[in-house]
CSV table of C-alpha atoms in Angstrom, one decimal:
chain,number,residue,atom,x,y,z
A,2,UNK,CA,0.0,0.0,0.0
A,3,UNK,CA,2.1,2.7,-1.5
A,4,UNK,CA,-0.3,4.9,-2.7
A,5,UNK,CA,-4.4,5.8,-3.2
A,6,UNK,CA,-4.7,5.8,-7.0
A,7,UNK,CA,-7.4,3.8,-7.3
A,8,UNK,CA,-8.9,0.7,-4.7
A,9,UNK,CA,-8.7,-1.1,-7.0
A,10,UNK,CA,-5.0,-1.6,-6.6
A,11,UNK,CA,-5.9,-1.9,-2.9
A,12,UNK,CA,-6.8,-5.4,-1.2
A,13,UNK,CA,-10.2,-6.5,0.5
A,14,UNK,CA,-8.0,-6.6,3.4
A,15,UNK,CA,-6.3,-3.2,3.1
A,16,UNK,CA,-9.3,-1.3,2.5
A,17,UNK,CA,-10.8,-3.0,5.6
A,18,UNK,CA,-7.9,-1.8,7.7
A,19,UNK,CA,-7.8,1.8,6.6
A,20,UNK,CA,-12.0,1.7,7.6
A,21,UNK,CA,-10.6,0.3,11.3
A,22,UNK,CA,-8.3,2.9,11.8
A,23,UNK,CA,-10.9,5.7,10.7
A,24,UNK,CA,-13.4,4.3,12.9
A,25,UNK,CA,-10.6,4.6,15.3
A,26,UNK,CA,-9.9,8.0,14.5
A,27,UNK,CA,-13.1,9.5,14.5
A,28,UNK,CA,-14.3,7.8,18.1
A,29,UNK,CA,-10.9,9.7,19.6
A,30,UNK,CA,-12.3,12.9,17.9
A,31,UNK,CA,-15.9,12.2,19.1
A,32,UNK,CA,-14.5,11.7,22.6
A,33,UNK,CA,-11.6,14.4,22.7
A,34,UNK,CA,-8.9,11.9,22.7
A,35,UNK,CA,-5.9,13.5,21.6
A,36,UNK,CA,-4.7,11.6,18.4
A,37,UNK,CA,-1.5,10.0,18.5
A,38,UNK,CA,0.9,12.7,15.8
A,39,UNK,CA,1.2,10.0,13.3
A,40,UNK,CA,2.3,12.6,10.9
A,41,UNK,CA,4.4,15.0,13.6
A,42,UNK,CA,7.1,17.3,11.4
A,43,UNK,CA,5.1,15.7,7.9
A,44,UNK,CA,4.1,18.0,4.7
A,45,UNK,CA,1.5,16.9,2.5
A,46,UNK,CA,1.3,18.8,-0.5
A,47,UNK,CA,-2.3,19.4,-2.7
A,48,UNK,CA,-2.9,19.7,-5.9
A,49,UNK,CA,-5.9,21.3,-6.9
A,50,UNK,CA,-7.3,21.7,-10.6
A,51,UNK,CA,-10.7,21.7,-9.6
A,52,UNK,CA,-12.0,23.3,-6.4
A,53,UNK,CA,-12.9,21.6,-3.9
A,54,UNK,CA,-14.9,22.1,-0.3
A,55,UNK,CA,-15.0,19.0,1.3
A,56,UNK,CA,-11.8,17.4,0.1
A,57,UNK,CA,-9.6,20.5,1.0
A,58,UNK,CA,-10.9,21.4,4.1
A,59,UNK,CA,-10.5,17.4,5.2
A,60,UNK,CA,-7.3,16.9,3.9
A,61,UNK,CA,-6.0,20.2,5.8
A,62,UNK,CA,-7.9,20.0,8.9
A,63,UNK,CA,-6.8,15.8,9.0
A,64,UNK,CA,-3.4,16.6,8.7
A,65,UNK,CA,-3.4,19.7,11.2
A,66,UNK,CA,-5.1,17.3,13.7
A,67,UNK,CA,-2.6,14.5,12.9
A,68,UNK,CA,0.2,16.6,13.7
A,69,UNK,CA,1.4,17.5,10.2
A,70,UNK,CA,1.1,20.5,8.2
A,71,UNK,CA,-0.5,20.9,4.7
A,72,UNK,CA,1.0,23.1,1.6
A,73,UNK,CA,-2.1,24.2,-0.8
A,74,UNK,CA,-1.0,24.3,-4.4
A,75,UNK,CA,-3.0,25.5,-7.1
A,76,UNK,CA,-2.3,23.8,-10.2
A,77,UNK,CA,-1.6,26.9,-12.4
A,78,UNK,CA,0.7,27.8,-9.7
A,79,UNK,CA,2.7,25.0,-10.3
A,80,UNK,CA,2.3,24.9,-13.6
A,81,UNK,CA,1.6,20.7,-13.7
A,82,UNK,CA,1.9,19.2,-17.0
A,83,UNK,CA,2.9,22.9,-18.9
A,84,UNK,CA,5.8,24.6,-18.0
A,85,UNK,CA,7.1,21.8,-16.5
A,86,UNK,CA,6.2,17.8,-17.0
A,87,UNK,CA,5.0,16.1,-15.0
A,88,UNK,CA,8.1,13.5,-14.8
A,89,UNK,CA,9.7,16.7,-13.1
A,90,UNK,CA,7.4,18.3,-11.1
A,91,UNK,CA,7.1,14.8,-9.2
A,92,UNK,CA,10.7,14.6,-8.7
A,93,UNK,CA,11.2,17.9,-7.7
A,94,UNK,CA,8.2,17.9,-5.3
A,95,UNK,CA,9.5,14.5,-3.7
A,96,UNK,CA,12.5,16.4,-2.5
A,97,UNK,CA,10.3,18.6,-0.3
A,98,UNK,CA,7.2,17.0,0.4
A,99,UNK,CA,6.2,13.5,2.3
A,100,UNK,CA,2.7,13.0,0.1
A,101,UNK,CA,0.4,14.5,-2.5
A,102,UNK,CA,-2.9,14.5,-2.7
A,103,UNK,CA,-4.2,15.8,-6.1
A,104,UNK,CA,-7.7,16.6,-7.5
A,105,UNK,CA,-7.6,16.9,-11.1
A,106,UNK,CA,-9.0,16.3,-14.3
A,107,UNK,CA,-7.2,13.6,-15.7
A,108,UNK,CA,-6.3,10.0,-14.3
A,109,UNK,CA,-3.0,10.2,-15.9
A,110,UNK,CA,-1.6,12.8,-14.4
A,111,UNK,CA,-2.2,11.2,-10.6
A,112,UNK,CA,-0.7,7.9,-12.1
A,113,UNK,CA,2.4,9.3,-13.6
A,114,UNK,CA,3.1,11.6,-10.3
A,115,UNK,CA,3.1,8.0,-8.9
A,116,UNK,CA,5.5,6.7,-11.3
A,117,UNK,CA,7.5,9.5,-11.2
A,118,UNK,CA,8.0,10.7,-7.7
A,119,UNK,CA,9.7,9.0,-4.5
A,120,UNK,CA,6.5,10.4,-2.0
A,121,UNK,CA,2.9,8.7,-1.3
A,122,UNK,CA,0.4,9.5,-3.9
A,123,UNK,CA,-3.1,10.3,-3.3
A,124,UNK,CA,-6.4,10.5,-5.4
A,125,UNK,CA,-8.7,13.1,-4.3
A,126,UNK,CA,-10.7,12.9,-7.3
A,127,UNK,CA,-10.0,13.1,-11.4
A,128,UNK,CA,-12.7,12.8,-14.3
A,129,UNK,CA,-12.8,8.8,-13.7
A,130,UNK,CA,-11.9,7.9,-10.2
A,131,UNK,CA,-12.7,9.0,-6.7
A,132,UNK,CA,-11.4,6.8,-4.1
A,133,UNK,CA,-11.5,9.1,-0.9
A,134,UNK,CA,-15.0,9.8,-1.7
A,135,UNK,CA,-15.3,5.9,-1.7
A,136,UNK,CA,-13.7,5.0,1.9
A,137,UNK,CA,-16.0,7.4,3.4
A,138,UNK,CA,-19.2,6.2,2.1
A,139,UNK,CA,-18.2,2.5,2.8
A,140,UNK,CA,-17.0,3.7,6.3
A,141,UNK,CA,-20.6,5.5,6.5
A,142,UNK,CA,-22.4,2.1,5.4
A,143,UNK,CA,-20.5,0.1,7.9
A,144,UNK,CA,-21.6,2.6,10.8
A,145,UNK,CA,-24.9,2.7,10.2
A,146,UNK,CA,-25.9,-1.2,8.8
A,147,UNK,CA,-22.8,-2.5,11.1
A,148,UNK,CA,-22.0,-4.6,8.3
A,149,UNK,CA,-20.7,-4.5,4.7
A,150,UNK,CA,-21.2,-8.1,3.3
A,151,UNK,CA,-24.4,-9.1,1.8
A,152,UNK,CA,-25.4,-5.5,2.1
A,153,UNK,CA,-27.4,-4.0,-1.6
A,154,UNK,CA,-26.1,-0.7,-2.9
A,155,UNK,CA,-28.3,1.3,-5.6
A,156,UNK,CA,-26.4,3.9,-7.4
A,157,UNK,CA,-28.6,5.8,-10.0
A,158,UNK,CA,-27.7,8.5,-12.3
A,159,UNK,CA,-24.7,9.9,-14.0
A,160,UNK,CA,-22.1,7.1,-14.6
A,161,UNK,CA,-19.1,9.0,-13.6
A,162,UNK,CA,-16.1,8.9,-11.4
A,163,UNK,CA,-18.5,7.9,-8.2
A,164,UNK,CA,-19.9,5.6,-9.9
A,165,UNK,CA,-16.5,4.3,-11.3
A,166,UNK,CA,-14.9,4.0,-7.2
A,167,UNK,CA,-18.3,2.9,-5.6
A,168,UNK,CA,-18.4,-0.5,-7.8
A,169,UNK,CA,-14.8,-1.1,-7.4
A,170,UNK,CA,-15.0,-0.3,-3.3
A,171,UNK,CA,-18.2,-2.1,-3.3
A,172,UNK,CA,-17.0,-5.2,-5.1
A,173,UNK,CA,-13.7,-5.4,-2.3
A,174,UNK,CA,-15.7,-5.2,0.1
A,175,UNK,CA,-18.5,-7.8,-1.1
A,176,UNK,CA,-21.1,-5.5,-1.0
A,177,UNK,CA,-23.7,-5.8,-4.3
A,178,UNK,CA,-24.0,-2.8,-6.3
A,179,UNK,CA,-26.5,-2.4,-9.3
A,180,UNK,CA,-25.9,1.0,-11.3
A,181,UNK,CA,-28.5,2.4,-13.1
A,182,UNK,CA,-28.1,5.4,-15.9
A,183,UNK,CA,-28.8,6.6,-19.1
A,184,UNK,CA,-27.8,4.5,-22.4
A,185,UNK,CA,-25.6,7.0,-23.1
A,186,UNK,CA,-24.2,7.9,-19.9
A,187,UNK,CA,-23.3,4.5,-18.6
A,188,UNK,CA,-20.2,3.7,-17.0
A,189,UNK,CA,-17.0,3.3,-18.9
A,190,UNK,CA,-16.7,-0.6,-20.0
A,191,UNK,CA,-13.3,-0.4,-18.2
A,192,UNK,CA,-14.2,-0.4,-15.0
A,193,UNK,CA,-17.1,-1.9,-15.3
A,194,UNK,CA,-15.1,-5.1,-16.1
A,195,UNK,CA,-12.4,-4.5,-13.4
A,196,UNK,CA,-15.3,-4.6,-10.9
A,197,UNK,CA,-17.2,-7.6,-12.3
A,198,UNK,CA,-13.4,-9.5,-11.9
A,199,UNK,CA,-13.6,-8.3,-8.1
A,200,UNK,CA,-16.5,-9.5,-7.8
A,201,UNK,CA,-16.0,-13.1,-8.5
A,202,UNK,CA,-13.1,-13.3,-6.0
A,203,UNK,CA,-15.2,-11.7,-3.7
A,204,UNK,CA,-18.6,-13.5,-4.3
A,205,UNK,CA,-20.1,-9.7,-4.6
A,206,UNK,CA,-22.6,-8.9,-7.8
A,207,UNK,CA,-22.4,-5.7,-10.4
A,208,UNK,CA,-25.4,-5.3,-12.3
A,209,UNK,CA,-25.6,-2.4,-15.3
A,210,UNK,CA,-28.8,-1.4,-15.9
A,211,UNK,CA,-31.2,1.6,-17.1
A,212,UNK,CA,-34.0,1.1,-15.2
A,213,UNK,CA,-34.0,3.0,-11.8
A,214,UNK,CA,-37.0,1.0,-10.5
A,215,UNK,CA,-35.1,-2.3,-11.2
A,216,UNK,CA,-31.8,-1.0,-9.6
A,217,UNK,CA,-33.3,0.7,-6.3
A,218,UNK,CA,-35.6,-2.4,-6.1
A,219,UNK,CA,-35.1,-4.0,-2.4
A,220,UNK,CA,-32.2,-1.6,-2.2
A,221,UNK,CA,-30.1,-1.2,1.4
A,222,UNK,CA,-28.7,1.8,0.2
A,223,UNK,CA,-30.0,4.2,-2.9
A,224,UNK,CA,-26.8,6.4,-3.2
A,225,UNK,CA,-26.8,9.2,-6.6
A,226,UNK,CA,-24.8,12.6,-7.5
A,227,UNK,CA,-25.0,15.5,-9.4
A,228,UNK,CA,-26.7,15.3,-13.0
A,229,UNK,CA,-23.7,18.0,-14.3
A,230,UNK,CA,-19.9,17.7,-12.8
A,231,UNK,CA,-17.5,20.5,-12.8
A,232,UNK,CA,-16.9,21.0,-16.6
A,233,UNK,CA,-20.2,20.0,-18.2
A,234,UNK,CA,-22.0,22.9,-17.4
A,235,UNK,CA,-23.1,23.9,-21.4
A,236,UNK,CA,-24.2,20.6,-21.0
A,237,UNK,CA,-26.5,20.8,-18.4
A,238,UNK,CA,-29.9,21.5,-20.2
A,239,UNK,CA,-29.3,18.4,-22.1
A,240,UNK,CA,-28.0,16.2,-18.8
A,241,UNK,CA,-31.7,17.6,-16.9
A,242,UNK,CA,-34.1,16.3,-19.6
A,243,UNK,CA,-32.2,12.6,-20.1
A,244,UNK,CA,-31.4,12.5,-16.3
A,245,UNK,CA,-34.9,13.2,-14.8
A,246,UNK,CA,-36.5,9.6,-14.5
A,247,UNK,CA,-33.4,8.9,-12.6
A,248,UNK,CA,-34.7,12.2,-10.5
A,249,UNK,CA,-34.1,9.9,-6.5
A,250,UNK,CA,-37.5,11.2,-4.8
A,251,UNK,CA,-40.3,9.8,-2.2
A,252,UNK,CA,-41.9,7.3,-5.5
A,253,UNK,CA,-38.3,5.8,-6.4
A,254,UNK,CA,-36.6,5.7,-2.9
A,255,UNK,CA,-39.8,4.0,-1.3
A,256,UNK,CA,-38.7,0.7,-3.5
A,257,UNK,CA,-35.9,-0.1,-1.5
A,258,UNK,CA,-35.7,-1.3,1.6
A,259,UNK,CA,-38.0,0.3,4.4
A,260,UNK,CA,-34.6,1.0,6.6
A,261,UNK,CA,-32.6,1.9,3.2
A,262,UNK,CA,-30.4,5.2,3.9
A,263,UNK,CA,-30.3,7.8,1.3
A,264,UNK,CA,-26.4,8.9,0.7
A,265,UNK,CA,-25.0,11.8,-1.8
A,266,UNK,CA,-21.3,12.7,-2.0
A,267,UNK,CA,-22.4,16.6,-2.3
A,268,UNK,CA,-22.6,19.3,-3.1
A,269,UNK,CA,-26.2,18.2,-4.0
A,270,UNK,CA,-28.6,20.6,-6.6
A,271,UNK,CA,-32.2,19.9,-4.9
A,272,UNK,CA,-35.3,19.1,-7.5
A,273,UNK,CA,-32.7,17.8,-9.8
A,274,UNK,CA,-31.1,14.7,-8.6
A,275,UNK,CA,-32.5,14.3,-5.4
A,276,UNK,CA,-35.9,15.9,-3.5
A,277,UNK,CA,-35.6,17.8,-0.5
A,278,UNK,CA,-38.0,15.2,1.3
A,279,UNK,CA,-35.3,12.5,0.5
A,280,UNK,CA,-32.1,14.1,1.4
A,281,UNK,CA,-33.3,16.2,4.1
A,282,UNK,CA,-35.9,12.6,5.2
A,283,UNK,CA,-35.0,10.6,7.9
A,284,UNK,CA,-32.9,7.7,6.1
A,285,UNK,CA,-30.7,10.4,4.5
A,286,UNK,CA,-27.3,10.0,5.7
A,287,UNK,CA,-25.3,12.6,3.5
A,288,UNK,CA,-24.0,14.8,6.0
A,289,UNK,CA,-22.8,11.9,8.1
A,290,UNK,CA,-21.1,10.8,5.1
A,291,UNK,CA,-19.5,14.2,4.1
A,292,UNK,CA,-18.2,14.1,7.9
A,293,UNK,CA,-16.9,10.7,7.6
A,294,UNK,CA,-14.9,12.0,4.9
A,295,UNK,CA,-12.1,13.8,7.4
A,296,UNK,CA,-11.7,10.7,9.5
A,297,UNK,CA,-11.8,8.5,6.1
A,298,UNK,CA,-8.9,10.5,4.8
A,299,UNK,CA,-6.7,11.1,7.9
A,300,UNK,CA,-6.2,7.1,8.2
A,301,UNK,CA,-5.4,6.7,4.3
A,302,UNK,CA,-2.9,9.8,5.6
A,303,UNK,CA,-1.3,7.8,8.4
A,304,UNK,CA,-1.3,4.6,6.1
A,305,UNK,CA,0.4,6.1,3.5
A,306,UNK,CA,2.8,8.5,5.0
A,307,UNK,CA,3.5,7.7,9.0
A,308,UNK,CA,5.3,4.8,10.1
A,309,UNK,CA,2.4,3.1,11.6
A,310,UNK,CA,2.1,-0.6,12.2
């Protein structure tokens, strides 16, 4: 476990542990423990192309509490992948740094800094992958269904980088996932494949459907995200007209499960993807979730970058 790029490079058994220690983590926050300073005199550096709420203020805060200290870098700053390649930029930032974490547009760019650089390499999010976002939900699921196993997990809407981690971390972790979306905004066949191979090591199922109602259908947990992602917004008039049978409100939600929790990686644009009656109901979990990120991402931290056995 070098790096986050993507779980899928991650065992069953390594993800599991990372979910221990952030359970860890978060009950020594809930009670006022003072965490151990895993990461006492340690740097991480972050890459943002795309802004960001929840992953910068996690990764910053984490790391503060952790004892370490995070560098914000803007990618223009930096200048990844124009002034400089980014076969240089990852050695040169490997002399001053002891991690990355990058949000960015492209998957290739996290990979090569990986290849590249000497330091741990972490994913917070590109156009097809978002791993963080991924440990926190299944850390979420865990907490409140005390199980991950056997459990169902609906995902309906956009096929995009969510959708991407959630059947990979759901496959790991044996959880069934069926994804429903549009014809033409299905999942890319690539990792739809690598999670249907997890999934027959791990006895889990991935189902790829259109149909909503099929996919929520005795659902544990219905789980969608915003119709337009950072960078489609000329497309969004089209994205509202395809995307609004997939609309998750009272009629769809009330297929699943009658204890089903609603979840949402936010930010969340009410009377599109999701109702206010659902995300703001009594099954939604979202902002439990969003929370779960911090303690999520400081164990991938002390994984990755502390000495910690």
């Amino acid at each position: 476990m070098k790096h986050l790029i993507s779980l899928s490079d991650w065992t069953s058994e390594e993800i599991v542990e990372v979910l221990d220690l952030a359970d860890r983590l978060k009950y020594e926050n809930k009670n006022r423990i003072a965490h151990n300073h895993y990461l006492r005199g340690k740097t991480l550096g972050m890459i943002f192309s795309k802004s960001s709420t929840r992953t910068r203020v996690s990764f910053e805060v984490g790391i503060h509490q952790l004892g370490g200290y995070a560098l914000y870098l803007n990618a223009s700053d930096i200048q990844l992948g124009r002034g400089e390649t980014i076969h240089d930029t990852a050695r040169t930032l490997s002399r001053y740094l002891d991690g990355i974490m990058i949000r960015t547009y492209k998957q290739k760019d996290v990979e090569d800094l990986a290849a590249y650089g000497d330091i741990p390499v972490i994913n917070g999010l590109t156009d097809e992958l978002h791993p963080c976002q991924i440990l926190a939900d299944l850390m979420t699921i865990r907490e409140k269904k005390g199980k991950l196993k056997g459990l169902k997990l609906c995902y309906v809407g956009d096929g995009n980088n969510v959708a991407h981690s959630l059947m990979i971390g759901c496959a790991k972790t044996g959880v069934d996932i069926s994804v429903a979306t549009p014809e033409e905004y299905t999942c890319m066949d690539k990792y739809v494949n690598i999670a249907k191979q997890i999934a027959l090591e791990t006895g889990s199922r991935v189902e790829i459907l259109t149909n909503p109602k099929d996919a929520v259908k005795d659902a544990d947990i219905v789980y969608t995200d915003t119709w337009v992602s950072m960078g489609m917004e000329n497309e969004k008039e089209k994205r509202v007209k395809v995307f609004a049978p997939y609309q998750v409100n009272r009629e769809l939600f009330s297929l699943a499960k009658p204890d089903a929790i609603f979840m949402h990686c936010l930010p969340a644009y009410r009377g599109y993807e999701v109702t206010e009656d659902v995300i703001d109901g009594p099954n939604s979990v979202v902002f439990d979730e969003a929370e779960n990120r911090l303690h999520a991402q400081k164990a991938v931290m002390v994984k990755l970058m502390a000495d910690y056995a």
